[in-house]
PDB file of C-alpha atoms in Angstrom:
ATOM      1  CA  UNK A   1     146.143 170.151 106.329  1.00 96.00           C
ATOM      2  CA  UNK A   2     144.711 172.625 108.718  1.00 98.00           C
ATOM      3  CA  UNK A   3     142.105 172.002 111.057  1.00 98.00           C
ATOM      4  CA  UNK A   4     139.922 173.652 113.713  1.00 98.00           C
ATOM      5  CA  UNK A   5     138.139 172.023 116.438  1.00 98.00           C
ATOM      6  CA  UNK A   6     135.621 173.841 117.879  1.00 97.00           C
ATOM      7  CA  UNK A   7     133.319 173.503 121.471  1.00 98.00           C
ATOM      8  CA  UNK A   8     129.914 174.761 121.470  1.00 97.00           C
ATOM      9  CA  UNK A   9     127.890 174.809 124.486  1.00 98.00           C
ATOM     10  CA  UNK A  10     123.909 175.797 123.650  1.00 98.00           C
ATOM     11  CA  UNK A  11     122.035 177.487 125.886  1.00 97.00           C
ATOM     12  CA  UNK A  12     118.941 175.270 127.886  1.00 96.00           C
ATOM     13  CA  UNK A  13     115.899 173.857 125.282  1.00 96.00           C
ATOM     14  CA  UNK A  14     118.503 175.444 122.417  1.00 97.00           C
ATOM     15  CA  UNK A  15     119.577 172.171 121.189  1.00 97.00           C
ATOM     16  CA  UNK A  16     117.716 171.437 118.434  1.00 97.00           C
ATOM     17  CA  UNK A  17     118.022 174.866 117.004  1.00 97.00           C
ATOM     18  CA  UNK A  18     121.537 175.311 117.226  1.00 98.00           C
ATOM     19  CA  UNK A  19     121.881 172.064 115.435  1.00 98.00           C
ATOM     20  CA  UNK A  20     119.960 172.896 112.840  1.00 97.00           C
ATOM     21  CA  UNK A  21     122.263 176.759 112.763  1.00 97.00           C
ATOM     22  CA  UNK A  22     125.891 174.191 112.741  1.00 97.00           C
ATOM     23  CA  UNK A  23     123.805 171.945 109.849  1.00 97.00           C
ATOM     24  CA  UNK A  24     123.213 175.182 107.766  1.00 96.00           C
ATOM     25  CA  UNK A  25     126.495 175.899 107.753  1.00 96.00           C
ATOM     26  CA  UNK A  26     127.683 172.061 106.974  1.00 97.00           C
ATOM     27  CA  UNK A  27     125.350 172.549 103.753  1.00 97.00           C
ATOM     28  CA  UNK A  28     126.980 175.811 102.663  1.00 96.00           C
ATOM     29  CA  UNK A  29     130.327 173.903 103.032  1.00 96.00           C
ATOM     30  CA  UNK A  30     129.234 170.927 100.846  1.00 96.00           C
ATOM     31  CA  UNK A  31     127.827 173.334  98.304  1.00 96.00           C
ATOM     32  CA  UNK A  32     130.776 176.082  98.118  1.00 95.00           C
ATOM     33  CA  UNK A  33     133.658 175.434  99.766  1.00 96.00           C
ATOM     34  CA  UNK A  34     135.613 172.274  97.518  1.00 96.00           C
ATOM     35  CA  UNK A  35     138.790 173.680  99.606  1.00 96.00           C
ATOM     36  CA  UNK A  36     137.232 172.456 103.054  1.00 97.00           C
ATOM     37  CA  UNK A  37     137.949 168.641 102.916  1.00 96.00           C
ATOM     38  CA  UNK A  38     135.427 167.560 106.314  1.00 96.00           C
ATOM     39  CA  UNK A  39     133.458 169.465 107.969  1.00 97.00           C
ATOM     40  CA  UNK A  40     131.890 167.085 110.450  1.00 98.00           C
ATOM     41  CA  UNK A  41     129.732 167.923 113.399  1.00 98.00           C
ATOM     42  CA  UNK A  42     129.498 166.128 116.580  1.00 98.00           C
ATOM     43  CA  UNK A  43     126.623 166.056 119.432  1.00 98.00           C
ATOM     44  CA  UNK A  44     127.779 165.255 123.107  1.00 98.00           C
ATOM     45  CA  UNK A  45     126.227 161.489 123.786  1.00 98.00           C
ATOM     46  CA  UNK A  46     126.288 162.179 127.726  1.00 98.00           C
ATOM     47  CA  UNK A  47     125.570 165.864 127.474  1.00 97.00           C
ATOM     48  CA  UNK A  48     123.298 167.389 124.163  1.00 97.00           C
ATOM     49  CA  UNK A  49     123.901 170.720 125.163  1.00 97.00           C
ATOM     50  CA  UNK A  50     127.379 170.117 123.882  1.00 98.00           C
ATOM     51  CA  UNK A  51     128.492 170.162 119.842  1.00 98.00           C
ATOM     52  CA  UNK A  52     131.766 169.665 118.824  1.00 98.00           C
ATOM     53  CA  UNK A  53     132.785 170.494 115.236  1.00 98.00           C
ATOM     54  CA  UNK A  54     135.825 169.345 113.433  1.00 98.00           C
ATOM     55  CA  UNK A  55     136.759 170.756 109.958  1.00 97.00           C
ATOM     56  CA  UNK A  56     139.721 170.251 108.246  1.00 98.00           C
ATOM     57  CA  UNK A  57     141.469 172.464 105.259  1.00 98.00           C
ATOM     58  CA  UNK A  58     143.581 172.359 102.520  1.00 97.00           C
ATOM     59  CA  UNK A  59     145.088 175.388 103.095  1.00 97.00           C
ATOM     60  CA  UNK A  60     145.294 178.064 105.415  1.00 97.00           C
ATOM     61  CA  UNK A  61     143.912 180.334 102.533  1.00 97.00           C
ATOM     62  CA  UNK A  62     140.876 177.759 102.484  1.00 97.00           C
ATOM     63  CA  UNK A  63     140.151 178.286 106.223  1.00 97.00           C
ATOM     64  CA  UNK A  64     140.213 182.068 105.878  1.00 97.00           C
ATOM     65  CA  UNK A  65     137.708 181.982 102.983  1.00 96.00           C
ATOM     66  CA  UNK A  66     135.388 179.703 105.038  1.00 96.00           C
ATOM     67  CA  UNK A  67     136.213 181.798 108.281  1.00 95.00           C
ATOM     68  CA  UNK A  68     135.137 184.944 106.459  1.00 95.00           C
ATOM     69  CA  UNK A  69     132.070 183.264 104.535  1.00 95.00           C
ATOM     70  CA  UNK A  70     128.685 184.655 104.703  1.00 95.00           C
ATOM     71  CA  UNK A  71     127.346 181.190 106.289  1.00 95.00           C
ATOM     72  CA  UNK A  72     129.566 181.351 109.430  1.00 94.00           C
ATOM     73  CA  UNK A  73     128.740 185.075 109.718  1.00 95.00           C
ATOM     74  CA  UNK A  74     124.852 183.923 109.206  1.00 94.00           C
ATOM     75  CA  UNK A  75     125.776 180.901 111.974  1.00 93.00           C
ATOM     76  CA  UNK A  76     126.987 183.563 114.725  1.00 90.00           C
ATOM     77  CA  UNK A  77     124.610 186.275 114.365  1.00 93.00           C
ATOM     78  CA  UNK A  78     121.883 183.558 114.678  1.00 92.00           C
ATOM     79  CA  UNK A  79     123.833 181.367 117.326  1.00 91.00           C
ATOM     80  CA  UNK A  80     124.910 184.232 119.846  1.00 90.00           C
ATOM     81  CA  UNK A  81     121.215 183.785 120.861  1.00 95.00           C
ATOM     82  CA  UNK A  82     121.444 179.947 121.181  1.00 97.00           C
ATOM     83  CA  UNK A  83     124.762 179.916 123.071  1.00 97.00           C
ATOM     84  CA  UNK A  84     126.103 178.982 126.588  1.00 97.00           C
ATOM     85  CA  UNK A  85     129.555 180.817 127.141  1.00 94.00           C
ATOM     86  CA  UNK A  86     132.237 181.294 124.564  1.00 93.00           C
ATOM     87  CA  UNK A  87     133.318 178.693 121.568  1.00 93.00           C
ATOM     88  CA  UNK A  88     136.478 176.911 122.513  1.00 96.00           C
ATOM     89  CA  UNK A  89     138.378 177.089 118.847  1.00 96.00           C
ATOM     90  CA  UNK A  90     141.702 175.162 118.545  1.00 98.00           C
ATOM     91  CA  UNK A  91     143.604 176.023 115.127  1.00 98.00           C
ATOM     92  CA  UNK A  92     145.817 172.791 114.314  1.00 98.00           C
ATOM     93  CA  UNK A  93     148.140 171.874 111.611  1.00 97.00           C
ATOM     94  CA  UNK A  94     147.186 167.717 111.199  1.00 96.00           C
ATOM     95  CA  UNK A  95     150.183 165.681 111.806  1.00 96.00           C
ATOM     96  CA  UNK A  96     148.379 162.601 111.165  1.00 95.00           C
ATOM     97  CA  UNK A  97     145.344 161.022 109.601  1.00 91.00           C
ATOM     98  CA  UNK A  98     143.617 157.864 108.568  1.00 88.00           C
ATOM     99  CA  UNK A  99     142.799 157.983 105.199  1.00 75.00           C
TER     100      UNK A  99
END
């Protein structure tokens, strides 16, 4: 399995709409991406500004595909105005999971 964490800061007052850019993209996964196992998305209890996303993959084929889908191009052209400071992405390969 493949997986990619990644850290989203949004920019002051952005919260809400950069939540509701990372949900957008959460629905396009559901709808047309069987190949992307989870795509969960996370918002910072002690600090809102902060998202975290966690998606995992069945292959690294399947990350590519959603990588290079129209919804996460649709995510950062909308988001780049939303955001505070770069994503932090980590690529992993899972070495363990609950099932």
């Amino acid at each position: 399995m493949i997986t990619i964490t990644a850290i989203i800061r949004a920019k002051p007052g952005q919260q809400d709409a950069l939540a509701d850019a990372l949900k957008a993209v959460a629905r396009s996964v559901a709808e047309d991406e069987p190949d992307t196992v989870g795509f969960f998305i996370s918002q910072d209890m002690d600090d809102p500004m902060i998202f975290t996303t966690y998606e995992r993959f069945v292959s690294a084929e399947a990350k590519d595909a959603h990588n290079g889908s129209e919804a996460v191009a649709a995510f950062f052209a909308q988001a780049h105005a939303l955001m505070h400071g770069p994503t932090i992405l980590h690529t992993c390969t899972e070495i363990s999971a609950k099932s």
